[in-house]
XYZ file of C-alpha atoms in Angstrom:
205
model
C 5.542 177.536 131.668
C 3.715 175.118 133.780
C 4.788 171.524 134.073
C 1.635 170.308 132.277
C 2.608 172.387 129.303
C 6.236 171.539 129.310
C 7.590 169.215 126.693
C 7.545 165.586 127.660
C 11.265 165.132 128.177
C 11.246 168.201 130.261
C 8.293 167.091 132.276
C 10.243 163.668 132.887
C 13.422 165.347 133.997
C 11.562 167.790 136.161
C 9.595 164.836 138.025
C 12.944 162.714 138.340
C 14.588 165.781 140.032
C 11.593 166.203 142.225
C 11.624 162.757 143.352
C 15.247 162.596 144.146
C 14.930 165.995 146.195
C 12.032 164.427 148.148
C 14.192 161.395 148.786
C 16.877 163.593 150.247
C 14.553 165.427 152.319
C 12.971 162.230 153.702
C 16.302 160.430 154.327
C 17.117 161.821 157.688
C 20.999 162.624 157.839
C 22.905 160.910 160.701
C 19.621 159.730 162.285
C 21.514 158.442 165.534
C 19.037 157.048 168.129
C 15.967 156.307 166.012
C 13.491 153.956 167.376
C 12.968 152.271 163.855
C 9.091 152.321 164.319
C 8.335 153.842 160.904
C 7.752 151.255 158.181
C 7.591 153.508 155.020
C 3.901 153.281 154.730
C 1.927 150.449 153.553
C 2.310 147.003 155.288
C 3.293 146.960 158.874
C 3.814 143.136 159.322
C 7.118 143.721 161.146
C 8.032 143.900 164.753
C 10.477 146.464 166.333
C 12.146 145.440 169.411
C 13.281 147.770 172.170
C 16.563 148.085 170.503
C 15.139 149.697 167.463
C 15.753 146.652 165.298
C 12.788 145.697 163.021
C 12.226 142.162 161.735
C 9.687 140.438 159.473
C 8.665 136.817 159.820
C 10.155 134.584 157.038
C 6.888 134.023 155.140
C 5.944 137.844 154.952
C 9.154 139.009 153.621
C 9.532 140.999 150.271
C 12.601 141.058 147.827
C 14.019 144.415 147.141
C 14.077 145.949 143.798
C 17.282 146.015 141.814
C 20.228 147.178 144.032
C 22.959 147.216 141.588
C 25.623 149.792 140.008
C 29.066 150.870 140.327
C 31.052 150.533 143.491
C 33.464 153.153 144.848
C 36.233 151.117 143.059
C 34.681 151.383 139.720
C 33.344 147.658 139.571
C 29.958 146.534 138.579
C 27.908 145.034 141.378
C 24.446 143.554 141.766
C 23.285 142.472 145.199
C 21.081 139.759 143.537
C 24.263 137.885 142.884
C 24.607 137.026 146.313
C 21.328 135.109 146.736
C 21.743 132.074 148.922
C 23.792 134.065 151.381
C 22.756 136.556 154.135
C 23.544 140.187 152.909
C 24.004 143.190 155.180
C 23.307 146.470 153.264
C 24.871 149.425 155.129
C 23.909 153.044 154.288
C 26.673 155.304 155.174
C 28.468 158.569 154.399
C 32.029 159.736 155.092
C 30.753 162.940 156.718
C 28.359 161.194 159.276
C 29.637 160.976 162.647
C 27.421 157.834 163.667
C 28.760 156.062 160.498
C 32.219 156.624 161.648
C 31.214 155.314 165.053
C 30.011 151.845 163.831
C 32.388 151.582 160.988
C 34.919 149.505 163.252
C 32.006 147.034 164.209
C 31.031 146.351 160.659
C 34.599 145.893 159.654
C 35.168 143.233 162.262
C 31.767 141.512 161.764
C 32.289 141.275 157.946
C 35.787 139.632 158.526
C 34.746 137.269 161.102
C 31.367 136.199 159.141
C 32.867 136.053 155.588
C 33.380 132.424 155.665
C 29.844 131.749 157.159
C 27.855 132.818 154.205
C 27.518 136.564 154.938
C 27.981 139.405 152.491
C 28.529 143.114 153.437
C 27.769 145.761 150.946
C 27.731 149.370 151.674
C 25.382 151.994 150.126
C 27.508 155.206 150.081
C 25.294 158.366 149.797
C 25.769 162.093 149.727
C 29.346 161.876 149.149
C 29.563 163.917 146.099
C 33.392 163.812 146.229
C 34.192 160.075 145.802
C 37.775 160.500 147.188
C 36.265 161.274 150.588
C 34.448 158.178 150.585
C 37.378 156.148 149.548
C 39.510 157.818 152.203
C 37.028 156.891 154.726
C 37.247 153.233 153.804
C 41.073 153.360 153.850
C 41.039 155.044 157.302
C 38.722 152.247 158.867
C 40.079 149.264 156.843
C 36.874 148.559 154.899
C 37.401 145.783 152.606
C 33.793 144.966 151.453
C 32.350 146.973 148.437
C 30.133 149.911 148.571
C 27.858 151.071 145.811
C 28.334 154.702 145.047
C 24.833 156.289 145.418
C 25.449 160.081 145.981
C 21.940 161.081 144.992
C 20.217 158.322 146.937
C 18.640 156.666 143.921
C 19.133 153.186 145.192
C 17.736 153.921 148.449
C 14.764 155.667 146.875
C 14.038 153.133 144.171
C 15.657 149.937 145.569
C 13.315 149.266 148.308
C 9.404 148.648 147.796
C 6.975 150.762 149.834
C 5.991 149.409 152.948
C 9.006 147.191 153.529
C 11.895 147.837 155.931
C 13.490 150.281 153.868
C 16.333 152.553 155.029
C 15.099 155.937 156.233
C 18.235 157.514 157.767
C 22.003 157.859 157.732
C 23.398 155.335 158.955
C 20.647 152.679 158.366
C 21.326 148.684 157.887
C 18.971 146.441 156.095
C 19.655 142.684 156.020
C 18.576 140.387 153.396
C 17.886 136.650 154.110
C 19.311 133.613 152.052
C 16.326 134.222 149.526
C 17.456 137.710 148.943
C 14.238 138.993 150.886
C 14.330 141.977 153.249
C 14.266 140.357 156.859
C 15.790 143.127 159.247
C 16.336 146.843 159.586
C 17.944 149.262 161.995
C 17.769 153.032 161.743
C 20.703 153.554 163.991
C 24.358 153.168 164.404
C 25.077 149.606 165.503
C 27.774 147.878 167.744
C 28.881 144.565 166.892
C 26.544 142.831 169.299
C 23.410 144.261 167.672
C 24.689 143.912 164.262
C 25.106 140.113 164.852
C 21.690 139.939 166.472
C 20.233 140.855 163.051
C 22.526 138.459 160.959
C 22.730 135.200 163.096
C 19.102 134.272 163.271
C 19.043 134.294 159.435
C 22.010 132.146 159.246
C 20.315 129.461 161.119
C 17.237 129.545 158.672
C 17.003 126.690 156.480
């Protein structure tokens, strides 16, 4: 039976599965040293520095779509609730070597910047056994929440085409105080590079 002749409900299900499969193929696992020059199509109104960190000028930024759901701890979280603060979104998986390498830097920065108007939120993906992700958080002392996104739906649907969307694991996207996408890295970060994405946004009025 062709897709065009399938019942409407079946076509919708097959389309959804196809989109998620495409996302899984497009999202490079453990991307490592990506130069960050890919913008996901559409607009290219951003600049990528030599360290692989892309930024967008304040007047040209776009807000993400809904990034909300259940955290690894079973709580409901909507990133939009953090509007007014700088938000660091980190895509990670417990199985990812570069994610393990950058975890201590994120934990330290999150602790140091908590009182300065910065919120960290993880986007945990491809951990189909949630316990492995929880063990990762325990091992590295991660105290900030992570949305549980094993199939990558938030990554696929949460970032408009042409924006600085995450395209590898790990990826880091930083939202400004207005909740708009301001910076992105497609590689594992140390604390210095991570802070270089955050601190300019803290100074914005």
